[in-house]
mmCIF file of C-alpha atoms in Angstrom:
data_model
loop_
_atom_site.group_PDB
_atom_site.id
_atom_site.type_symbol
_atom_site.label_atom_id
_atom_site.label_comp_id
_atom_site.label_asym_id
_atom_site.label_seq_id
_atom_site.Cartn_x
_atom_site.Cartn_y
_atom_site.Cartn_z
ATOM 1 C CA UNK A 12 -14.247 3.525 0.621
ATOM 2 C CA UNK A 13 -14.113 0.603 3.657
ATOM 3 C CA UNK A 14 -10.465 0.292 4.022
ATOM 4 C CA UNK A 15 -8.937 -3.768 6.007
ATOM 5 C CA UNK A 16 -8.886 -3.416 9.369
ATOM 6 C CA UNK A 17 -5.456 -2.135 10.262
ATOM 7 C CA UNK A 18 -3.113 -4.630 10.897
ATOM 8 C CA UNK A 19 -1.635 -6.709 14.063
ATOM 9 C CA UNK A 20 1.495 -5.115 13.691
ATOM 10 C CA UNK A 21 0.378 -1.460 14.382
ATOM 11 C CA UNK A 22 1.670 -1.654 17.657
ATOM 12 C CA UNK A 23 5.137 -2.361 17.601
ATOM 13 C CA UNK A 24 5.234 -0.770 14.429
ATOM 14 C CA UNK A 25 4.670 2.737 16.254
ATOM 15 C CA UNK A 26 6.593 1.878 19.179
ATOM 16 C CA UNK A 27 9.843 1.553 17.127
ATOM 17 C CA UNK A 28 9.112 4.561 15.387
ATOM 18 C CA UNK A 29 8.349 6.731 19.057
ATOM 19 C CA UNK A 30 11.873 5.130 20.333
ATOM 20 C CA UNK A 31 13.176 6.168 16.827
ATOM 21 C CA UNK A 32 12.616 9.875 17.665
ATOM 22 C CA UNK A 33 12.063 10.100 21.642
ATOM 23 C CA UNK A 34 15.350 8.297 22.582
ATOM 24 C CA UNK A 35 16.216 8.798 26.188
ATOM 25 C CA UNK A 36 13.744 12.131 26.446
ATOM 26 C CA UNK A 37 12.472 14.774 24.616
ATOM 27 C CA UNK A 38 14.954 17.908 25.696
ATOM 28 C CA UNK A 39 13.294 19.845 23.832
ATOM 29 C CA UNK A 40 9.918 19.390 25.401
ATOM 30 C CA UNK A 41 11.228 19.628 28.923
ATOM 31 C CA UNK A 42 11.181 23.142 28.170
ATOM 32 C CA UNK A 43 7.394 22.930 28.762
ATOM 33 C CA UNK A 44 6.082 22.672 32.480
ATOM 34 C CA UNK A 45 4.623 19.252 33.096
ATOM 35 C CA UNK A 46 1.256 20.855 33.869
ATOM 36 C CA UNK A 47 0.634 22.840 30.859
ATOM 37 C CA UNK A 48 -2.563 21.938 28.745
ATOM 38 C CA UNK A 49 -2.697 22.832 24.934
ATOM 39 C CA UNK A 50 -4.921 22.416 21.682
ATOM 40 C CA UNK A 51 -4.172 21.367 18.070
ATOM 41 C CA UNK A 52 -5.610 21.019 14.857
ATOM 42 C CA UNK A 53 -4.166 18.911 11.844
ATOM 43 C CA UNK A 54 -5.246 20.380 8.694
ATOM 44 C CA UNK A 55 -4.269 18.660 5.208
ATOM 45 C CA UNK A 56 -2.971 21.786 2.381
ATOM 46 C CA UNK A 57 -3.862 19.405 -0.497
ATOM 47 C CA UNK A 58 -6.226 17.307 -1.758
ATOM 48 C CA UNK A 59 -5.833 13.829 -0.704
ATOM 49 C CA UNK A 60 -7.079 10.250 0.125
ATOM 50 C CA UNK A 61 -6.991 10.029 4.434
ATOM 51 C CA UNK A 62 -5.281 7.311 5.775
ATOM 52 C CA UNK A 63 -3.464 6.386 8.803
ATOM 53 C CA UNK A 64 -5.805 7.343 12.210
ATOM 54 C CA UNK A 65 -4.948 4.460 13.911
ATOM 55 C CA UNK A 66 -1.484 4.759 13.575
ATOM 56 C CA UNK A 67 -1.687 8.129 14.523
ATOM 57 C CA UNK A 68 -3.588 7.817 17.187
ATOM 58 C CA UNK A 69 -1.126 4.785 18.713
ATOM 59 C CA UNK A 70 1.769 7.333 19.021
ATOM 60 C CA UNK A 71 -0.369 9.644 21.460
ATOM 61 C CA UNK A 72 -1.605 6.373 23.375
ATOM 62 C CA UNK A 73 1.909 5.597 23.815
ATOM 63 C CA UNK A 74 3.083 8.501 25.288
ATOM 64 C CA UNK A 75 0.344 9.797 27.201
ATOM 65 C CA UNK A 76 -3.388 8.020 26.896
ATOM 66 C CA UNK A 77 -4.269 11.606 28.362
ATOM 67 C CA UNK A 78 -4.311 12.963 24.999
ATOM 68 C CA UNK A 79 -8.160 13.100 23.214
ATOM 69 C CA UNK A 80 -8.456 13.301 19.591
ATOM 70 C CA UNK A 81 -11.549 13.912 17.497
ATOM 71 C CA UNK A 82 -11.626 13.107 13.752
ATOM 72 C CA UNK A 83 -13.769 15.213 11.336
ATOM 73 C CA UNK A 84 -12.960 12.352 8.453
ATOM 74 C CA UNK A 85 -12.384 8.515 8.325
ATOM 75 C CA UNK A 86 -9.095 6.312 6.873
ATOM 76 C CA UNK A 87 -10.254 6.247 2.754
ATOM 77 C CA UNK A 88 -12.373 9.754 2.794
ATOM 78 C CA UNK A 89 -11.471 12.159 -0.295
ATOM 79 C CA UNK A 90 -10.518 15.780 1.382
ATOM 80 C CA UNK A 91 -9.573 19.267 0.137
ATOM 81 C CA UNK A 92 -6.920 21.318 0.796
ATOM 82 C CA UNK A 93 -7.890 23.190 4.099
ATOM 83 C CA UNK A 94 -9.789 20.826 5.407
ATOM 84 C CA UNK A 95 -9.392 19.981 9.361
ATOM 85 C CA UNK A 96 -8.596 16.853 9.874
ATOM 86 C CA UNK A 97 -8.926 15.859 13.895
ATOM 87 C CA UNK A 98 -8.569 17.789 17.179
ATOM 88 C CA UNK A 99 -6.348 17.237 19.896
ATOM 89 C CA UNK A 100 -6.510 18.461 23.659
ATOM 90 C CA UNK A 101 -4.268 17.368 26.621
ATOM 91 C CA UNK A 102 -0.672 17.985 28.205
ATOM 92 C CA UNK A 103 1.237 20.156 25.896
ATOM 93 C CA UNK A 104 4.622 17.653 26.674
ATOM 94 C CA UNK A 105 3.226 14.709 25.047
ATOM 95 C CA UNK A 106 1.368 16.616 22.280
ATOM 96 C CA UNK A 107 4.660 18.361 20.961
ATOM 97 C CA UNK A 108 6.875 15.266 21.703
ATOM 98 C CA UNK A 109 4.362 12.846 19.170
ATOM 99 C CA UNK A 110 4.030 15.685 16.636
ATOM 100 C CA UNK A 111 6.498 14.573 13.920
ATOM 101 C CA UNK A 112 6.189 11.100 14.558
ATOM 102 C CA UNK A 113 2.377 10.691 14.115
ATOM 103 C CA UNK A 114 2.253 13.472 11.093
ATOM 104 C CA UNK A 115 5.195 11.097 9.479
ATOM 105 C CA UNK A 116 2.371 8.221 9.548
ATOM 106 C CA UNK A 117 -0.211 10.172 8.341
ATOM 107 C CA UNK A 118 0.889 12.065 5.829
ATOM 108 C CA UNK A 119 2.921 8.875 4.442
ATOM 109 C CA UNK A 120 -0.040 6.524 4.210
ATOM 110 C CA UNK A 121 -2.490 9.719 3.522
ATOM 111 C CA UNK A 122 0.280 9.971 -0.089
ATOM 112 C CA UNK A 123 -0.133 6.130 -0.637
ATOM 113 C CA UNK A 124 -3.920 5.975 -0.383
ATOM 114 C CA UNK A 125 -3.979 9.302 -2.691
ATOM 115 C CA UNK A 126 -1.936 7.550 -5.556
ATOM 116 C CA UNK A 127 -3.997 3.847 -5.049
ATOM 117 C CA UNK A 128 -6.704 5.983 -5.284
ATOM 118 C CA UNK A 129 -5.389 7.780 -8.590
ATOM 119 C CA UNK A 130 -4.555 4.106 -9.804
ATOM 120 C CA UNK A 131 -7.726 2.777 -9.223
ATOM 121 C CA UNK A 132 -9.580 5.180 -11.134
ATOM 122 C CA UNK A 133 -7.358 5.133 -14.311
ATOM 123 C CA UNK A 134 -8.752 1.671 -14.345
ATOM 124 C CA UNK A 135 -12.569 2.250 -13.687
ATOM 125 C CA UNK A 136 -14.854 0.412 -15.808
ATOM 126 C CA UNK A 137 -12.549 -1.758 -17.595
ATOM 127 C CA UNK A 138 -12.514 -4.549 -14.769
ATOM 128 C CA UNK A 139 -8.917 -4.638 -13.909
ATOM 129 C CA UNK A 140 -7.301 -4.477 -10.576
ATOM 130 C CA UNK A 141 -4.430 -2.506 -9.898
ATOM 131 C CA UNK A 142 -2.095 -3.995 -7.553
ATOM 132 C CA UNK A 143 0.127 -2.993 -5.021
ATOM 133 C CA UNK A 144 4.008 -4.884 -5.062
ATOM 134 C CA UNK A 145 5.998 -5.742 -2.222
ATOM 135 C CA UNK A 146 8.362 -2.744 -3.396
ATOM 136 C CA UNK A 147 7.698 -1.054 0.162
ATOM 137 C CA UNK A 148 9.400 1.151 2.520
ATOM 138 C CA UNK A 149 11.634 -1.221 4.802
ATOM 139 C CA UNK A 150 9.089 -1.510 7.947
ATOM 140 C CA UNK A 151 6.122 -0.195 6.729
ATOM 141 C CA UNK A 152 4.908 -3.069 4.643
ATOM 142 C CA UNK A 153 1.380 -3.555 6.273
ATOM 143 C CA UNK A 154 0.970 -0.340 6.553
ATOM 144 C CA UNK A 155 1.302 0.472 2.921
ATOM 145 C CA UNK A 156 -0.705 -2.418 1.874
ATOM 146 C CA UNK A 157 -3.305 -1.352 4.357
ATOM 147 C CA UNK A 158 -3.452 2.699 3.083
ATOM 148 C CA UNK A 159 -3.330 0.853 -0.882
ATOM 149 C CA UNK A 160 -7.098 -0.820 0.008
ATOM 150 C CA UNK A 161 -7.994 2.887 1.815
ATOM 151 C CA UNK A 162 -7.159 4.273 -1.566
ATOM 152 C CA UNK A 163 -9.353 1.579 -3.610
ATOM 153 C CA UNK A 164 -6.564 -0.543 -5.034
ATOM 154 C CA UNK A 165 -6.145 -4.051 -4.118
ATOM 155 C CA UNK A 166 -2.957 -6.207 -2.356
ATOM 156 C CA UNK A 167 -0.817 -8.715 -4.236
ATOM 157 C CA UNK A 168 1.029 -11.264 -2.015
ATOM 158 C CA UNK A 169 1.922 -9.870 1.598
ATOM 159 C CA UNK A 170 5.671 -11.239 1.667
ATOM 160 C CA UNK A 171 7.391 -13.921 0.093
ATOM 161 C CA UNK A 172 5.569 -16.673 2.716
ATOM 162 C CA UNK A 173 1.618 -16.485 1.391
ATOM 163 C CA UNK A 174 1.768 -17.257 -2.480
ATOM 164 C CA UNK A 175 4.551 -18.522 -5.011
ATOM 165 C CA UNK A 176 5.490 -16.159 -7.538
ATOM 166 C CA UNK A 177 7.950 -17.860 -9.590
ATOM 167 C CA UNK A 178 10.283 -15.365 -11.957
ATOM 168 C CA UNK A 179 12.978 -15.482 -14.282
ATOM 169 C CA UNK A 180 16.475 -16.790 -11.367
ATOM 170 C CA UNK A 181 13.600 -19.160 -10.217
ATOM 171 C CA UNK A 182 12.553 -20.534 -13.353
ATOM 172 C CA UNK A 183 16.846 -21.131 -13.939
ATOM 173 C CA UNK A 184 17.512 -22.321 -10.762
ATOM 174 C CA UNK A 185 14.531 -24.928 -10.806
ATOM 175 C CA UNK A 186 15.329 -26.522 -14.139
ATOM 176 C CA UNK A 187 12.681 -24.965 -16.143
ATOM 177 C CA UNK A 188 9.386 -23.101 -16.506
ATOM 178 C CA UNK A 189 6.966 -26.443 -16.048
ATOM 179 C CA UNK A 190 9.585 -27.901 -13.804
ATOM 180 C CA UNK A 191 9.428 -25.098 -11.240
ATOM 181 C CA UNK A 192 5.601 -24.936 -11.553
ATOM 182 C CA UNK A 193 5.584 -28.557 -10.345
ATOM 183 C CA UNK A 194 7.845 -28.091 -7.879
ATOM 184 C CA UNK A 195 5.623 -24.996 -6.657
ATOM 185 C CA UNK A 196 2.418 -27.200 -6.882
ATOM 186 C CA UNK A 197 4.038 -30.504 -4.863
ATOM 187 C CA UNK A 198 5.690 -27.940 -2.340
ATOM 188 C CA UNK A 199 3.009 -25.823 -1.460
ATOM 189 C CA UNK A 200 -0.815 -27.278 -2.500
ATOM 190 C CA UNK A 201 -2.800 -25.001 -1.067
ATOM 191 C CA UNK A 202 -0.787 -21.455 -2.215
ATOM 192 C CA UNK A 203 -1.998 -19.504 -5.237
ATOM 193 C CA UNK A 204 0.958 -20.036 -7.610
ATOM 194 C CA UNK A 205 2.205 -17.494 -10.083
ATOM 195 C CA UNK A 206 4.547 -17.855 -12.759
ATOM 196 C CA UNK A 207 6.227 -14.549 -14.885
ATOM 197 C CA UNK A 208 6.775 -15.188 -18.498
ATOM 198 C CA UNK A 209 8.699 -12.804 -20.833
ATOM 199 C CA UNK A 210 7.203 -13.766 -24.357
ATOM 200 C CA UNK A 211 4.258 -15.127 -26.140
ATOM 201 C CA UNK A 212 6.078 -18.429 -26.718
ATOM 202 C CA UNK A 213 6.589 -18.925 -22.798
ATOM 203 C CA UNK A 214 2.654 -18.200 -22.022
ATOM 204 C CA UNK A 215 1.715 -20.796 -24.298
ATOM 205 C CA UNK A 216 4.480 -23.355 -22.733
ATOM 206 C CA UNK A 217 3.353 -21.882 -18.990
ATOM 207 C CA UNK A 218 -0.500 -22.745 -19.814
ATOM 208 C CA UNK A 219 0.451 -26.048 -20.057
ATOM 209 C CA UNK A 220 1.696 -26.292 -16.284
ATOM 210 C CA UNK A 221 -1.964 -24.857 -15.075
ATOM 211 C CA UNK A 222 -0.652 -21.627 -12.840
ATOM 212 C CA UNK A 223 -3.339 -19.818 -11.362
ATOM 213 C CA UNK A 224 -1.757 -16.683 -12.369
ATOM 214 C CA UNK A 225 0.584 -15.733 -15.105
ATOM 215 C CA UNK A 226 2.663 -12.074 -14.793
ATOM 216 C CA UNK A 227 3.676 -10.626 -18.216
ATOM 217 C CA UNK A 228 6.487 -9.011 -18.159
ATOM 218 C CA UNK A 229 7.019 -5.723 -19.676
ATOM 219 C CA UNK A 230 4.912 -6.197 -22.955
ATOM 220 C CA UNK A 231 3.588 -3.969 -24.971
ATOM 221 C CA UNK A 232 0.040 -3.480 -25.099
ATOM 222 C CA UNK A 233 -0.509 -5.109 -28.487
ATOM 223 C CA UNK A 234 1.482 -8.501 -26.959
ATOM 224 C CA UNK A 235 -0.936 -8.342 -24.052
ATOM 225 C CA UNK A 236 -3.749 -7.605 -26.179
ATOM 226 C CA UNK A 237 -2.508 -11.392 -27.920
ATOM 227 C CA UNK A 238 -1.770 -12.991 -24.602
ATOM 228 C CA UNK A 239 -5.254 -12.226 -23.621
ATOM 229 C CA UNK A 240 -6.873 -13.974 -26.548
ATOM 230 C CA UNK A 241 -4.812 -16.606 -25.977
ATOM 231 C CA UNK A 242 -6.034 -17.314 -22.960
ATOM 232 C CA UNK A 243 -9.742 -16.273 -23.273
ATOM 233 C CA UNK A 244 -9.833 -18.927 -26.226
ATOM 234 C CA UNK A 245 -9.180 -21.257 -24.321
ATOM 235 C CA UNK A 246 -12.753 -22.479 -22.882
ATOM 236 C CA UNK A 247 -11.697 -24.545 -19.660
ATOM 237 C CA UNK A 248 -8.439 -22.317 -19.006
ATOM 238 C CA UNK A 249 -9.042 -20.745 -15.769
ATOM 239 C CA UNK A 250 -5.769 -19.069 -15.784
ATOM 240 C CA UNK A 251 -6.098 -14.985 -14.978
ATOM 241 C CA UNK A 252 -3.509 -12.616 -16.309
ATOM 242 C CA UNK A 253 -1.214 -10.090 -14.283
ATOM 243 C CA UNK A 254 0.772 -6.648 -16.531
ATOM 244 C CA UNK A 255 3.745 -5.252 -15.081
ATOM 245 C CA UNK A 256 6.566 -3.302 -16.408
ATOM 246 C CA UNK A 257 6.830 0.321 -16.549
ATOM 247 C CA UNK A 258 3.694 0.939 -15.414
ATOM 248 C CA UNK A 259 2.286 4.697 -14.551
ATOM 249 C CA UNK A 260 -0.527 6.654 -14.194
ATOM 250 C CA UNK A 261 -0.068 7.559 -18.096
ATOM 251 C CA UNK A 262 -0.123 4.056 -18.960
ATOM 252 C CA UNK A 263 -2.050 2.305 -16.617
ATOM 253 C CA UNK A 264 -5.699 2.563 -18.394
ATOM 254 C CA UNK A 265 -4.715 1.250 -21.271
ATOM 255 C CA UNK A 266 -2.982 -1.611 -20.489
ATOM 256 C CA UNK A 267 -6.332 -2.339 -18.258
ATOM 257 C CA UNK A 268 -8.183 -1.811 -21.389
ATOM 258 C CA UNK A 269 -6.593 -5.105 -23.120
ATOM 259 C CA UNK A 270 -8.163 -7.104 -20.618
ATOM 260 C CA UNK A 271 -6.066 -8.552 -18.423
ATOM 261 C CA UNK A 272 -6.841 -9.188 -14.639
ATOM 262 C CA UNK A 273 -4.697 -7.049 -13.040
ATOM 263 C CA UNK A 274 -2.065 -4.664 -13.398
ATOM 264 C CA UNK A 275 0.516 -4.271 -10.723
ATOM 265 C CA UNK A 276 2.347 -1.217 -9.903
ATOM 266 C CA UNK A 277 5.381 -0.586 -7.797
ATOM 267 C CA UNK A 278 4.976 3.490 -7.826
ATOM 268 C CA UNK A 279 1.451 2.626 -5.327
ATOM 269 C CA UNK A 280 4.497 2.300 -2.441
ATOM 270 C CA UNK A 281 7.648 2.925 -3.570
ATOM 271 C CA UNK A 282 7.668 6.394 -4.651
ATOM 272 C CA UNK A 283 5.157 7.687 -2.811
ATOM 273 C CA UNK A 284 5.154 11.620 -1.937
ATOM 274 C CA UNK A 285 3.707 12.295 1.542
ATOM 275 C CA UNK A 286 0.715 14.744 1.948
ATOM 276 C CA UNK A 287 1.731 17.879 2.958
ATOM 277 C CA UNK A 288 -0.484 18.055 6.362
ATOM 278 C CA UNK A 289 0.441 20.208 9.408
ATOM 279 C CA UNK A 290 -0.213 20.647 12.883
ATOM 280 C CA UNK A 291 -1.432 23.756 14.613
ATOM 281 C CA UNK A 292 -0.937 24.836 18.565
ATOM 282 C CA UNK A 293 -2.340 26.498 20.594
ATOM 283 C CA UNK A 294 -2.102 27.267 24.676
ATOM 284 C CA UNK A 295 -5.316 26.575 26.843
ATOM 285 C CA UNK A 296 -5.327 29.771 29.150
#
């Protein structure tokens, strides 16, 4: 699987996170003399989806560009419990100072990728796309969305800047369902625009206000099973169809198999159980 390229905000993202645990000095470490050199291996006790070198790899750059690592698998590989992972060599300070913080990233996105991946194929064949939400950990956002595509699902909007997604307080606030969609369409031309509707009677009103997108709310698979022909019966409606609501890995196939577009899933970030992975030491005499 050929994960995005990780994003722009890798950087900083890591350097809170080092700060986060280094604060003034590792006392712990200082234990170690400067000059000693050590080895480690990272092996992963589960199964799992790999994800999260690069942010790995940026907490060891940070604190000492010293340290070498050598992968034996790439971000959106399947491996098996036992399986090593990378190598490390270099001064022992730096190698036990970065441990927790650049297992945290790796074992987090490693448990994200694992469930997209889970996701995805619940949904294989059928033609639906499971998508991710922006129900993320606070800071991790990109991350997240990045380990979701390592894992074989797909993004929905980034934040609440690069599409309109227009829900139920929105629809209230603006006046109506076809008045907010014109709003959305005079306010922002070139965004995809999204609208959620909560019944069969509000798809049929939303159609007429030409969304690119329409999000079904919590129905049941025989409503989306009519929502779909509604819109598939309609010869020049371009309009694709979104499921969400309660969705699991129980229920995620066979709300794909009614033939909507996409089904989105908050559970692909915000409940996400880290990989149990560990790191192993060892002196260079």
């Amino acid at each position: 699987m050929s994960p995005a390229t990780p994003p722009p905000d890798l950087t900083d993202v890591v350097r809170r996170a080092v700060a986060e645990d280094l604060g003034p000095g590792d006392v712990t470490a200082d234990l170690v003399p400067p000059e000693t050199v050590a080895d480690a291996t990272v092996l992963t006790r589960e199964d799992a989806v790999l994800c999260g070198r690069a942010w790995f790899e940026e907490v060891f750059a940070q604190l000492d560009p010293a340290v070498s690592i050598h992968w034996q698998a790439a971000d959106g590989d399947f491996v098996v419990a036992g399986t090593e992972l990378c190598r490390l060599s270099g001064p022992a300070r730096p190698l036990l100072s970065g441990e927790r913080t650049a297992l945290n990233f790796l074992q987090t996105l490693s448990g994200t990728a694992t469930l997209a991946r889970r996701y995805a194929e619940a949904v294989a064949g059928t033609g639906c796309r499971v998508l991710d939400t922006r129900k993320t950990l606070p800071g991790l956002r990109s991350a997240q969305k990045y380990a979701v595509t390592c894992g074989g699902a797909s993004n929905h909007r980034h934040g609440l800047y690069d599409a309109v997604l227009i829900k139920e307080n929105h629809i209230i606030a603006a006046g109506g369902l076809l008045e907010a969609l014109r709003a959305a369409r005079a306010a922002h031309p070139g965004l995809t625009v999204e609208i959620e509707v909560e019944s069969l009677a509000e798809l049929e009103q939303a159609l007429a206000g030409a969304p690119d997108i329409v999000l079904l709310d919590n129905f049941d698979l025989e409503s989306l099973r009519a929502a779909v022909a509604c819109v598939r019966g309609r010869p020049d409606c371009a309009v694709r169809l979104e499921a969400s609501g309660n969705v699991s890995l129980d229920t995620v196939g066979a709300i794909a198999a009614t033939g909507v577009d996409f089904v989105s899933a908050g559970e692909l970030t915000k409940n996400v159980r880290a990989t149990d992975l560990s790191m192993r030491f060892k002196l260079r005499r």
